[in-house]
PDB file of N, CA and C and ligand atoms in Angstrom:
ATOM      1  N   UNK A   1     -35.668 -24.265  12.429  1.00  0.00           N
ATOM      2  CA  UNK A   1     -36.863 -24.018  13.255  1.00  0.00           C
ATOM      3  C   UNK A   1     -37.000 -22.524  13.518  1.00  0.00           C
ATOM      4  N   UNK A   2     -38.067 -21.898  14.082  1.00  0.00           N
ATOM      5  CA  UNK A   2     -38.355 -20.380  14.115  1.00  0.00           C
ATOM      6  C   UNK A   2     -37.990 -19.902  15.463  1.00  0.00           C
ATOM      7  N   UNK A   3     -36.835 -21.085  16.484  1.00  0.00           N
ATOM      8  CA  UNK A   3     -35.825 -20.757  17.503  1.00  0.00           C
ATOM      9  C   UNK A   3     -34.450 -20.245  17.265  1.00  0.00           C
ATOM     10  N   UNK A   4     -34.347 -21.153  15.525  1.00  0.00           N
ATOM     11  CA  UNK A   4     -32.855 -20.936  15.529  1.00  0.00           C
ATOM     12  C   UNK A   4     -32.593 -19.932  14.169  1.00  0.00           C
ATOM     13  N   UNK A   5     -32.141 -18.932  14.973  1.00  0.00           N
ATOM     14  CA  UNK A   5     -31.468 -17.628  14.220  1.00  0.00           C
ATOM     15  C   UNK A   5     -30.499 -17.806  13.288  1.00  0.00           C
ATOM     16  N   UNK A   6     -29.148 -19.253  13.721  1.00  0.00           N
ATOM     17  CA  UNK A   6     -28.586 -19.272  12.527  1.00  0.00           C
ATOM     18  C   UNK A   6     -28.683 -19.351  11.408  1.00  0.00           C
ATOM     19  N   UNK A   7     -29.649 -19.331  10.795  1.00  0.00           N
ATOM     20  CA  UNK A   7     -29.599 -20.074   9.133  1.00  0.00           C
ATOM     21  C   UNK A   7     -30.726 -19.070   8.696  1.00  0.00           C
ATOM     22  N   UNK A   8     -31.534 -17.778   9.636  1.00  0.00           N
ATOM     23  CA  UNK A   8     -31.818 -16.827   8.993  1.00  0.00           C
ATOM     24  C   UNK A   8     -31.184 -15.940   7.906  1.00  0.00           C
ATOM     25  N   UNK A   9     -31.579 -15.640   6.653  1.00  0.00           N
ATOM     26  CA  UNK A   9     -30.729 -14.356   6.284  1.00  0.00           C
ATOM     27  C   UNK A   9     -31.838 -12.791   6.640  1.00  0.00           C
ATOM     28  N   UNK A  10     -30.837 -12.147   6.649  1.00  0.00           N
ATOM     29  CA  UNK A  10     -31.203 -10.346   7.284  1.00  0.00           C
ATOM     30  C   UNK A  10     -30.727  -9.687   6.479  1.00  0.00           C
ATOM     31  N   UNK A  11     -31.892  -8.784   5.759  1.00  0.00           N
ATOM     32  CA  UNK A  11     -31.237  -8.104   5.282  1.00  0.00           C
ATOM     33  C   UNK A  11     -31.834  -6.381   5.357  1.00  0.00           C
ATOM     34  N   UNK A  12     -30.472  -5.488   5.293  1.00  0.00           N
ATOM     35  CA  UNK A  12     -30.970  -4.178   5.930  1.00  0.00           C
ATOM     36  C   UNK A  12     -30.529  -3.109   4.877  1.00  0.00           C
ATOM     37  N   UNK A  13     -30.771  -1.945   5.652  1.00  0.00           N
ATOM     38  CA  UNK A  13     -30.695  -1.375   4.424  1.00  0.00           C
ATOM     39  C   UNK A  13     -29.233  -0.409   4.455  1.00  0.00           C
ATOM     40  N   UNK A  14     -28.452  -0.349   3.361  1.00  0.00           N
ATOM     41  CA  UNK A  14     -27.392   0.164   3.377  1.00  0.00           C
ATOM     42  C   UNK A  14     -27.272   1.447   4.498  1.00  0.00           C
ATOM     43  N   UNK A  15     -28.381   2.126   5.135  1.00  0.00           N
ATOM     44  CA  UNK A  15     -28.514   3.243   5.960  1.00  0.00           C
ATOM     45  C   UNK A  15     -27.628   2.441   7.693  1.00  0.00           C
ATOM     46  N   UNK A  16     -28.565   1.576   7.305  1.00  0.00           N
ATOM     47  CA  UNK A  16     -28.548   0.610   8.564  1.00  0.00           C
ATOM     48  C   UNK A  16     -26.813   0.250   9.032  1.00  0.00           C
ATOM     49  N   UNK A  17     -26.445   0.080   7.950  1.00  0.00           N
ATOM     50  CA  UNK A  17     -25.183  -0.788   7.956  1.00  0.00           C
ATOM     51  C   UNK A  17     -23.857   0.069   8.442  1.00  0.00           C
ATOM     52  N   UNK A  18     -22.884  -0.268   9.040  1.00  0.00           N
ATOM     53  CA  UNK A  18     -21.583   0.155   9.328  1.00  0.00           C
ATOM     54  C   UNK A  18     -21.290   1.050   8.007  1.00  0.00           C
ATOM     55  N   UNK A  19     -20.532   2.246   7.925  1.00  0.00           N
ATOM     56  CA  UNK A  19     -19.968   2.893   7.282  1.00  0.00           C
ATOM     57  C   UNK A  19     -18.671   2.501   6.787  1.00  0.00           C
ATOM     58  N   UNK A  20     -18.068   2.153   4.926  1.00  0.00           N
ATOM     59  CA  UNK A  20     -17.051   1.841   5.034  1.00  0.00           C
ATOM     60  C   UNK A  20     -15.782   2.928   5.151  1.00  0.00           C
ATOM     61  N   UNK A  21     -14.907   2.326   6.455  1.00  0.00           N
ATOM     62  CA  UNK A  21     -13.718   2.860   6.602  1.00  0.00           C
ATOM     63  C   UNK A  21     -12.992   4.008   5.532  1.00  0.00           C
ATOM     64  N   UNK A  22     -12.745   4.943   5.662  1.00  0.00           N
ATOM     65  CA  UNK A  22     -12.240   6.551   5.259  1.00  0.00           C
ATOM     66  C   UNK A  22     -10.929   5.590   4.591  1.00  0.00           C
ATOM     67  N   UNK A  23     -10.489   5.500   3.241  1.00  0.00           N
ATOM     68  CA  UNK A  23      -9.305   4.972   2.861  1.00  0.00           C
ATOM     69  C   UNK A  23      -7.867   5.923   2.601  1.00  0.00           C
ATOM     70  N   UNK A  24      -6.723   5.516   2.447  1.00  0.00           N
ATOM     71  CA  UNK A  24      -5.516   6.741   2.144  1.00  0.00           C
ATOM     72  C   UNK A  24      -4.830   5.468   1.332  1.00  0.00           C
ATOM     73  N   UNK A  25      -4.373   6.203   0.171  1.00  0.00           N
ATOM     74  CA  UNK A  25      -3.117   5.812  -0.515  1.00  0.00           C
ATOM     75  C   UNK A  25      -1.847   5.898   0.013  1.00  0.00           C
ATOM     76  N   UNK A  26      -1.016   4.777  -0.366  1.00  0.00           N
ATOM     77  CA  UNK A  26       0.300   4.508   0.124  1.00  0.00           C
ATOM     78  C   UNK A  26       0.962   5.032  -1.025  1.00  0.00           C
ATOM     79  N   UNK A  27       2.097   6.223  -0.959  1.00  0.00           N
ATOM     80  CA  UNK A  27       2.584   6.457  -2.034  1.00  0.00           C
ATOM     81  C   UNK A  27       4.210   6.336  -1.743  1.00  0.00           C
ATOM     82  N   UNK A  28       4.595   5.615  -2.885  1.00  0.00           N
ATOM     83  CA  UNK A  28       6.892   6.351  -2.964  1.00  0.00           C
ATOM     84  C   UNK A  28       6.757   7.573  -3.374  1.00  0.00           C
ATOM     85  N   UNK A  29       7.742   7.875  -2.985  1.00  0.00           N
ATOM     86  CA  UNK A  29       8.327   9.148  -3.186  1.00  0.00           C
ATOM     87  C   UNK A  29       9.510   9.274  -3.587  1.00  0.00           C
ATOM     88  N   UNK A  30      10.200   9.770  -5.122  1.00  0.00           N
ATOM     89  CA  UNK A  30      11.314   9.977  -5.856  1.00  0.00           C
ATOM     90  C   UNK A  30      12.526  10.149  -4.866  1.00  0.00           C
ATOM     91  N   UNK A  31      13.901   9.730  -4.762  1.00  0.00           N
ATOM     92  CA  UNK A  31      14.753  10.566  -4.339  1.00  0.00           C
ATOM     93  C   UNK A  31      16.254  10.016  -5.378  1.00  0.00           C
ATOM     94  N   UNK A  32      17.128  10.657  -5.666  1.00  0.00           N
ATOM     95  CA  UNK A  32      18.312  10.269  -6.130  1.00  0.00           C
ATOM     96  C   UNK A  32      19.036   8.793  -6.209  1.00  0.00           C
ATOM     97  N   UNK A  33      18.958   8.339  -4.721  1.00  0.00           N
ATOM     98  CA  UNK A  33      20.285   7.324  -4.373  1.00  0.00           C
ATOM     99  C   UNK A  33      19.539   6.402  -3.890  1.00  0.00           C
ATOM    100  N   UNK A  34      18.203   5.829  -3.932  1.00  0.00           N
ATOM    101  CA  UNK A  34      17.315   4.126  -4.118  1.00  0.00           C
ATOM    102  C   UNK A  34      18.042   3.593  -5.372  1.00  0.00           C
ATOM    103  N   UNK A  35      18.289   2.397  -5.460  1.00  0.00           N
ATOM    104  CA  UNK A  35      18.512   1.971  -6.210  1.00  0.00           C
ATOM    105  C   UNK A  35      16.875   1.279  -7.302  1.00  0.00           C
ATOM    106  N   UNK A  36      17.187   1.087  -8.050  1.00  0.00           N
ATOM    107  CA  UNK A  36      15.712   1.300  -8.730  1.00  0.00           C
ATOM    108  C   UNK A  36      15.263  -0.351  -8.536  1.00  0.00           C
ATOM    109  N   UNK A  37      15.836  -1.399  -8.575  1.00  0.00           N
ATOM    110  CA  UNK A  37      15.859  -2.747  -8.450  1.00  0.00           C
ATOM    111  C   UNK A  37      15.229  -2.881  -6.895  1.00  0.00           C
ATOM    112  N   UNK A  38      15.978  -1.942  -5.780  1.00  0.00           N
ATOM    113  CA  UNK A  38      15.318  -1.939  -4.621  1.00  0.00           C
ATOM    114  C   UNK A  38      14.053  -1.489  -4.505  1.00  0.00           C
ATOM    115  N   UNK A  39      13.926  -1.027  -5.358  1.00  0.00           N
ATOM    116  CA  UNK A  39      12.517  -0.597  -5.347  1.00  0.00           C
ATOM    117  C   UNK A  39      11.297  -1.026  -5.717  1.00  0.00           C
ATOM    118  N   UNK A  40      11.559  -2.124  -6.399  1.00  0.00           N
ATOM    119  CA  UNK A  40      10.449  -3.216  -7.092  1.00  0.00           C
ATOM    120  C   UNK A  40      10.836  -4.072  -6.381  1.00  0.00           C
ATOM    121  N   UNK A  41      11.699  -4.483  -5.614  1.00  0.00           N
ATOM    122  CA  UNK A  41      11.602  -5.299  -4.359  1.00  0.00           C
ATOM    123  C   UNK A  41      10.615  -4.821  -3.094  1.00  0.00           C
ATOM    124  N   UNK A  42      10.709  -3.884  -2.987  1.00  0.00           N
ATOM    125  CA  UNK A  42       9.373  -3.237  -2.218  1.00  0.00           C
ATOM    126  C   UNK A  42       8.346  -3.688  -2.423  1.00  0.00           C
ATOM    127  N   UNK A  43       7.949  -3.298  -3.598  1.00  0.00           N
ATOM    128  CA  UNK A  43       6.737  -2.908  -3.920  1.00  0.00           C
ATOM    129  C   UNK A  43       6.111  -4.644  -4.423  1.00  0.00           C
ATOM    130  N   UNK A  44       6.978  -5.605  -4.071  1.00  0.00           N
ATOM    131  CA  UNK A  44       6.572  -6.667  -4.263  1.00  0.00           C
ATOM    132  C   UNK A  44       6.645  -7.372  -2.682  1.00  0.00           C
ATOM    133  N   UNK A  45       7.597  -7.026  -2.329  1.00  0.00           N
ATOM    134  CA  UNK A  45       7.468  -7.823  -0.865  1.00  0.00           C
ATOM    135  C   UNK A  45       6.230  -7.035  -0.362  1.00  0.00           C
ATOM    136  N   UNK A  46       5.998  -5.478   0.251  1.00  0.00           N
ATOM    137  CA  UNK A  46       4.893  -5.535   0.766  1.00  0.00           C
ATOM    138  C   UNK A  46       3.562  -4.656   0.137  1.00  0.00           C
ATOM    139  N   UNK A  47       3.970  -4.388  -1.012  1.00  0.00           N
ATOM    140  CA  UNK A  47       2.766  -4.403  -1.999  1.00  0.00           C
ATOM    141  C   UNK A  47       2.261  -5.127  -2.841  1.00  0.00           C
ATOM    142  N   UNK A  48       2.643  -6.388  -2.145  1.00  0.00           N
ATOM    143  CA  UNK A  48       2.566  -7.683  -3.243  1.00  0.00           C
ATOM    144  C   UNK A  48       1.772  -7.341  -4.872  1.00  0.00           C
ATOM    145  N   UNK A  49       2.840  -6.605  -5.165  1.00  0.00           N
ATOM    146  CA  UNK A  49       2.809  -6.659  -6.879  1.00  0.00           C
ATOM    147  C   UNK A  49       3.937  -7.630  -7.472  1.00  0.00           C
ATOM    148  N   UNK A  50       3.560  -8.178  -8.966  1.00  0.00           N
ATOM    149  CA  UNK A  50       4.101  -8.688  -9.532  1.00  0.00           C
ATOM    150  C   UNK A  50       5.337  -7.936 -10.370  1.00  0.00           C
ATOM    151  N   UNK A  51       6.381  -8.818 -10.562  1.00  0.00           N
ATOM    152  CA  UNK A  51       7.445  -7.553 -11.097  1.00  0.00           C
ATOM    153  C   UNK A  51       7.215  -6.458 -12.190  1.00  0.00           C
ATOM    154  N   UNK A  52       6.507  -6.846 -12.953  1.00  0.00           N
ATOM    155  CA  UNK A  52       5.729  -6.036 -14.001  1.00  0.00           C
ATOM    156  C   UNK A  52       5.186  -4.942 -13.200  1.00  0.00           C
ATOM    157  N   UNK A  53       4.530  -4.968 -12.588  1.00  0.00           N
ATOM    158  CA  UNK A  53       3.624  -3.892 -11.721  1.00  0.00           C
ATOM    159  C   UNK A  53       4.463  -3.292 -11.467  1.00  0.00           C
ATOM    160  N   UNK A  54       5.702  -3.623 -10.327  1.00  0.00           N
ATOM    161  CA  UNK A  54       6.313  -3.222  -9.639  1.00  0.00           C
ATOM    162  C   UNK A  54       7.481  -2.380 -10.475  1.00  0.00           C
ATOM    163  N   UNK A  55       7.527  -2.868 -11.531  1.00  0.00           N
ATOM    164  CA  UNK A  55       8.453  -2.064 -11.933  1.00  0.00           C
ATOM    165  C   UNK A  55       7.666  -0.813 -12.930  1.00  0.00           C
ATOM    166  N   UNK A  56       6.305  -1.108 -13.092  1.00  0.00           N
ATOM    167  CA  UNK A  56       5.595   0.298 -13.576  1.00  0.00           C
ATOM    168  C   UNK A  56       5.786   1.331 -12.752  1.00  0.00           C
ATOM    169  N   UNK A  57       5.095   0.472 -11.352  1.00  0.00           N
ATOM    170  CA  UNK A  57       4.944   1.756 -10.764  1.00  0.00           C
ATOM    171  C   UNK A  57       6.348   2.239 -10.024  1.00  0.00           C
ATOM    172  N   UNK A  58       7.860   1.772 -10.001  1.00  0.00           N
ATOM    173  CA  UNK A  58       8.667   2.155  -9.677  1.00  0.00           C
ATOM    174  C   UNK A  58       9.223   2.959 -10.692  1.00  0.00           C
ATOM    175  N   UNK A  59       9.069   3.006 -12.206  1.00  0.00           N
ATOM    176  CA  UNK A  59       9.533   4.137 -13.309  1.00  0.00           C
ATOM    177  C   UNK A  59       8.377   5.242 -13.406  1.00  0.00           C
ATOM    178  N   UNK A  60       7.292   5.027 -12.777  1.00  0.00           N
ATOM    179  CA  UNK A  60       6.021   5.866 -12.459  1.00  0.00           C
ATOM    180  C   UNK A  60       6.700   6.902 -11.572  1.00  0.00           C
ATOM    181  N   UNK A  61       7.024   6.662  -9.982  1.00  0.00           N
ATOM    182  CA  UNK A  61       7.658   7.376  -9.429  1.00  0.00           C
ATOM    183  C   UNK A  61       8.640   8.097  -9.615  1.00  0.00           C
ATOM    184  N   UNK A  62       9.857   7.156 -10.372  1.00  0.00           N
ATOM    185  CA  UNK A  62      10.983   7.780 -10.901  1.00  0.00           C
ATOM    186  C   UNK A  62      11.305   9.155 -11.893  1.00  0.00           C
ATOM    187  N   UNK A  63       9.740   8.804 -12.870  1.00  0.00           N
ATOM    188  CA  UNK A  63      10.127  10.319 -14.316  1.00  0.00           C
ATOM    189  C   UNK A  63       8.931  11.250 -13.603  1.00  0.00           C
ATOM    190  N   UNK A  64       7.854  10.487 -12.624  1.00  0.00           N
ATOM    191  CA  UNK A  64       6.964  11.660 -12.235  1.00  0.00           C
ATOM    192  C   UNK A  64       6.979  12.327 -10.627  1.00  0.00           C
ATOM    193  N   UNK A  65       8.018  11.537  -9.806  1.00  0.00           N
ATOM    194  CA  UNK A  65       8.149  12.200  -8.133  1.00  0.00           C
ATOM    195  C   UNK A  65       7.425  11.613  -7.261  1.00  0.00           C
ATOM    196  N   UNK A  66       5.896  10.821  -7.839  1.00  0.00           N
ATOM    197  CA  UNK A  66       5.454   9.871  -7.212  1.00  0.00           C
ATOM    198  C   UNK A  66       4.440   9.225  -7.752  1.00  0.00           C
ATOM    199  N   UNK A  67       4.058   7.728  -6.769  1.00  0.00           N
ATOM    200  CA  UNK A  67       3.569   6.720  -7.375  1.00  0.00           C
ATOM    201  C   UNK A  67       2.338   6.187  -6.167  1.00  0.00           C
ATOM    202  N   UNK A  68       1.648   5.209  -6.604  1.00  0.00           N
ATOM    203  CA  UNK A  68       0.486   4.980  -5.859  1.00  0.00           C
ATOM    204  C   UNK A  68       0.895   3.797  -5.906  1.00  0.00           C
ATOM    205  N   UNK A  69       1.206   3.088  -4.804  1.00  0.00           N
ATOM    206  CA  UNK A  69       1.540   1.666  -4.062  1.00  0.00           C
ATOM    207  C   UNK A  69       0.145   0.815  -4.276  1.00  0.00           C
ATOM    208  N   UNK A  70      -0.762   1.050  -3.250  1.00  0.00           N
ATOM    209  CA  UNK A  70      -1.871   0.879  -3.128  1.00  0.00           C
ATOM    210  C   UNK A  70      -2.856   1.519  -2.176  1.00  0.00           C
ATOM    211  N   UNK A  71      -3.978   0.843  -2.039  1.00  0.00           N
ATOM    212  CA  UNK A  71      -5.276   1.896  -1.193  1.00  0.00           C
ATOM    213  C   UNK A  71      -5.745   0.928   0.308  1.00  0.00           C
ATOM    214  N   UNK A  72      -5.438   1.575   1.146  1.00  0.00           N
ATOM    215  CA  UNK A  72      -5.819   1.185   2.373  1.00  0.00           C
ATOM    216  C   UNK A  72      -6.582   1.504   3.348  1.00  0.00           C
ATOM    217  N   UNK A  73      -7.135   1.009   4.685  1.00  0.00           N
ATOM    218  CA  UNK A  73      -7.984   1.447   5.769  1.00  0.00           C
ATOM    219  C   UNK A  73      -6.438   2.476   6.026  1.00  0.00           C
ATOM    220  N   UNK A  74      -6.320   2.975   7.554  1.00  0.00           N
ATOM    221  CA  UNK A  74      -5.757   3.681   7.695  1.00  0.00           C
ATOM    222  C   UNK A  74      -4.682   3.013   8.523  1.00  0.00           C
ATOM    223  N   UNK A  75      -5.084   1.982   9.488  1.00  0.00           N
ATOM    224  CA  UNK A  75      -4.228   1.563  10.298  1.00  0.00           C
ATOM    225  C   UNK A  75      -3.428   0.173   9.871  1.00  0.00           C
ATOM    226  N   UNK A  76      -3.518  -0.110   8.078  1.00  0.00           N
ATOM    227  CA  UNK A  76      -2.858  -1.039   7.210  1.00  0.00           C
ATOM    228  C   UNK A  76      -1.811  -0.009   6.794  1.00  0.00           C
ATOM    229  N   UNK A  77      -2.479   0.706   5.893  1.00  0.00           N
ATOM    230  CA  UNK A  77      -2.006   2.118   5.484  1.00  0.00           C
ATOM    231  C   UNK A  77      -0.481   2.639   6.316  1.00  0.00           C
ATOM    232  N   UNK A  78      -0.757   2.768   7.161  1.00  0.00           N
ATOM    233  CA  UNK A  78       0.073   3.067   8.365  1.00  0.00           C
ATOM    234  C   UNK A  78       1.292   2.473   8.534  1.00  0.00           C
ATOM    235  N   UNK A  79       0.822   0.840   8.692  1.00  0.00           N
ATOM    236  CA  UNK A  79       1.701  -0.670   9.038  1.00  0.00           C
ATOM    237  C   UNK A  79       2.884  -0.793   8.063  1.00  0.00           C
ATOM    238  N   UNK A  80       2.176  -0.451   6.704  1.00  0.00           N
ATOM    239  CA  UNK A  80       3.067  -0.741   5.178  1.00  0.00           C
ATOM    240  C   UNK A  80       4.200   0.271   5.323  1.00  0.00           C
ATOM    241  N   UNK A  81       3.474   2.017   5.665  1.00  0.00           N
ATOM    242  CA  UNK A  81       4.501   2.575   5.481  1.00  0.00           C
ATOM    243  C   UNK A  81       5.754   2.303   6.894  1.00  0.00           C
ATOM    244  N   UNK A  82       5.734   1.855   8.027  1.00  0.00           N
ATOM    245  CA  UNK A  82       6.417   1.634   9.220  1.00  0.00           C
ATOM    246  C   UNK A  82       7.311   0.831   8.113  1.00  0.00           C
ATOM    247  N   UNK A  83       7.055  -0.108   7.663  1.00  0.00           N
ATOM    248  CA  UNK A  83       7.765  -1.494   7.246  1.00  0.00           C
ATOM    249  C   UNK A  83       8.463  -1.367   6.145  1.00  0.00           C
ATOM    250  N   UNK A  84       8.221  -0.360   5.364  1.00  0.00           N
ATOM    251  CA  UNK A  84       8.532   0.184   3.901  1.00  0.00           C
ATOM    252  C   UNK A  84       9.695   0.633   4.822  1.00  0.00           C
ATOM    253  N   UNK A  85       9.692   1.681   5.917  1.00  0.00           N
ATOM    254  CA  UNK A  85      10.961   3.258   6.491  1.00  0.00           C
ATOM    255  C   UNK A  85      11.747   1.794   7.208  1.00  0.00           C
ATOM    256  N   UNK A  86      11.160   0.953   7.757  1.00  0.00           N
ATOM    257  CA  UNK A  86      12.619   0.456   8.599  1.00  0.00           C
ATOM    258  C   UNK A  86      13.092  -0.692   7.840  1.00  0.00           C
ATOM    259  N   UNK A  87      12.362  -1.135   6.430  1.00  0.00           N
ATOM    260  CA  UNK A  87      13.391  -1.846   5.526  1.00  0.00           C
ATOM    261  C   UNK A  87      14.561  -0.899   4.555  1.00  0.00           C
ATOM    262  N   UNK A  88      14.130  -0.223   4.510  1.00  0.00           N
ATOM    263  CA  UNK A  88      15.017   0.788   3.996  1.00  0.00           C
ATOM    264  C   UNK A  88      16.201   1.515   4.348  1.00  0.00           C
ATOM    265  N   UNK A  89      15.520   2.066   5.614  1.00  0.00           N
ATOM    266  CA  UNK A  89      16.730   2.222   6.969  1.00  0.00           C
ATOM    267  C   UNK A  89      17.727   1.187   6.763  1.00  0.00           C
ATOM    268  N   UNK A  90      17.425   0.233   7.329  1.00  0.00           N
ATOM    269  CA  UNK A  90      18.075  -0.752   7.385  1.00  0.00           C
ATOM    270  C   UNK A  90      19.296  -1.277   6.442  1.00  0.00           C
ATOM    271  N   UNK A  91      19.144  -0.679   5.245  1.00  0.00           N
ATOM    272  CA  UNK A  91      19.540  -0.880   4.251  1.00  0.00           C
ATOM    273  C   UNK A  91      20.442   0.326   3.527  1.00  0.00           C
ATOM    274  N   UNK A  92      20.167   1.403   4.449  1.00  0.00           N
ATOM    275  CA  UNK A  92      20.811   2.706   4.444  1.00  0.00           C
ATOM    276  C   UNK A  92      20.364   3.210   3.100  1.00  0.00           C
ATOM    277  N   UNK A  93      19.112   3.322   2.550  1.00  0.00           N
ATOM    278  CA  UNK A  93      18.460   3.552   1.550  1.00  0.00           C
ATOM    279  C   UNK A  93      17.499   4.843   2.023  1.00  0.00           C
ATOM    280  N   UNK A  94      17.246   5.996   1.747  1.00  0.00           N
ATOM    281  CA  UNK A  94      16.497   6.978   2.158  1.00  0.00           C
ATOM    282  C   UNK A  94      15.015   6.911   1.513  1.00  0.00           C
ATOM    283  N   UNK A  95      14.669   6.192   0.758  1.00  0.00           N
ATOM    284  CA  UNK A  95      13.336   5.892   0.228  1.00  0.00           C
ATOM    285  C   UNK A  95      12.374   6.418   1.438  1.00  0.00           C
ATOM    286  N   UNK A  96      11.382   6.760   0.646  1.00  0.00           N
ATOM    287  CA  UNK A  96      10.210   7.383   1.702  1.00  0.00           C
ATOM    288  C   UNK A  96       9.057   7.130   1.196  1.00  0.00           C
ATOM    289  N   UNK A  97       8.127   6.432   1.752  1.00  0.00           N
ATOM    290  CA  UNK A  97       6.830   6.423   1.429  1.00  0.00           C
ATOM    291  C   UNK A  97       5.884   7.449   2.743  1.00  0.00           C
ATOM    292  N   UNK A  98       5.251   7.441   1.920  1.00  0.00           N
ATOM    293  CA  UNK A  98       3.970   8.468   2.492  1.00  0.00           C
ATOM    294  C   UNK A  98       2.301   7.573   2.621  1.00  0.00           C
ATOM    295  N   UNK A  99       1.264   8.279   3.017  1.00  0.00           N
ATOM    296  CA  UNK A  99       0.092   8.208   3.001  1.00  0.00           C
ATOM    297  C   UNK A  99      -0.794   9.620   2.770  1.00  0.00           C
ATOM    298  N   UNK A 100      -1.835   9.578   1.940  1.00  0.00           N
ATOM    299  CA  UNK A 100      -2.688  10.657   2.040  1.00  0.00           C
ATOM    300  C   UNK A 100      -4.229  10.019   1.974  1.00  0.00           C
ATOM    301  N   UNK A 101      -5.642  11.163   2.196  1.00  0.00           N
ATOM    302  CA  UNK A 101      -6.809  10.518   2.300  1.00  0.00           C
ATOM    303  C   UNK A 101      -7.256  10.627   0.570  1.00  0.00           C
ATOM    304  N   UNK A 102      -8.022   9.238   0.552  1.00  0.00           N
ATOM    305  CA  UNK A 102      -8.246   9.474  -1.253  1.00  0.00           C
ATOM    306  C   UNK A 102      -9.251  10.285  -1.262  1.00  0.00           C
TER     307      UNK A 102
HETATM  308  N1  LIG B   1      15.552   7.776  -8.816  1.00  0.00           N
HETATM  309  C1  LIG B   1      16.196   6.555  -8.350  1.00  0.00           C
HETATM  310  C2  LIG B   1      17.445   6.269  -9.201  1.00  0.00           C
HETATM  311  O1  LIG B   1      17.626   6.858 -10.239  1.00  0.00           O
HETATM  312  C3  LIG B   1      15.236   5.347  -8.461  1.00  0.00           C
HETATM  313  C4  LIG B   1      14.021   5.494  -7.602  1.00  0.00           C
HETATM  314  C5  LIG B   1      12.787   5.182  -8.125  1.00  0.00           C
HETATM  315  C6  LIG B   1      14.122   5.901  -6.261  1.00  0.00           C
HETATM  316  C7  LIG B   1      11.631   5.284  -7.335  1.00  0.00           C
HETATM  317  C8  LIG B   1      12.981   6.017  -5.491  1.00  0.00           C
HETATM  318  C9  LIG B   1      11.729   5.704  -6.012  1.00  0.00           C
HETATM  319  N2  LIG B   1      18.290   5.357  -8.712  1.00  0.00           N
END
């Protein structure tokens, strides 16, 4: 009926609309003493890549110093790398991931 708004569609113009979110890459960062197996465990637990992936982009990092995890808002972005430093910690592994803006 021309009461009920639900079942309207609206449509506006991209000007109109929310701006999408400023993104940053999650990157590893090379160091000596990760073990390289730990490291595609990463990148699969919370970069849910498949081991294939995971192990590209963990010999990616390894012969070039660094690698691109994946692309995030900022405050995901953020979350991954917290969770990346205190699984690692934890593990007495010095691995370091980073973030930058793409
Ligand atoms: N360079 C580490 C090694 O030779 C492996 C590694 C890869 C570490 C990617 C950190 C990131 N054991």
């Amino acid at each position: 009926s021309t009461l009920d708004t639900q079942h309207d569609l609206v449509v506006e113009k991209a000007s109109a609309r929310a701006a999408p979110p400023p993104m940053y890459q999650v990157l590893l960062l090379n160091d000596d003493y990760t073990p390289m197996e730990f490291v595609v465990k990463v990148l699969q637990k919370f970069f849910n890549k498949n081991h294939e992936e995971a192990t590209r982009i963990m010999l990616q990092v390894h012969h070039e110093g660094r690698g691109i995890c994946g692309v995030y808002p900022r405050d995901l972005a953020a979350t991954r790398i917290a969770q990346v430093g205190q699984y690692a910690r934890a593990r007495q592994h010095p691995l370091q991931c980073v973030m930058e803006p793409v």
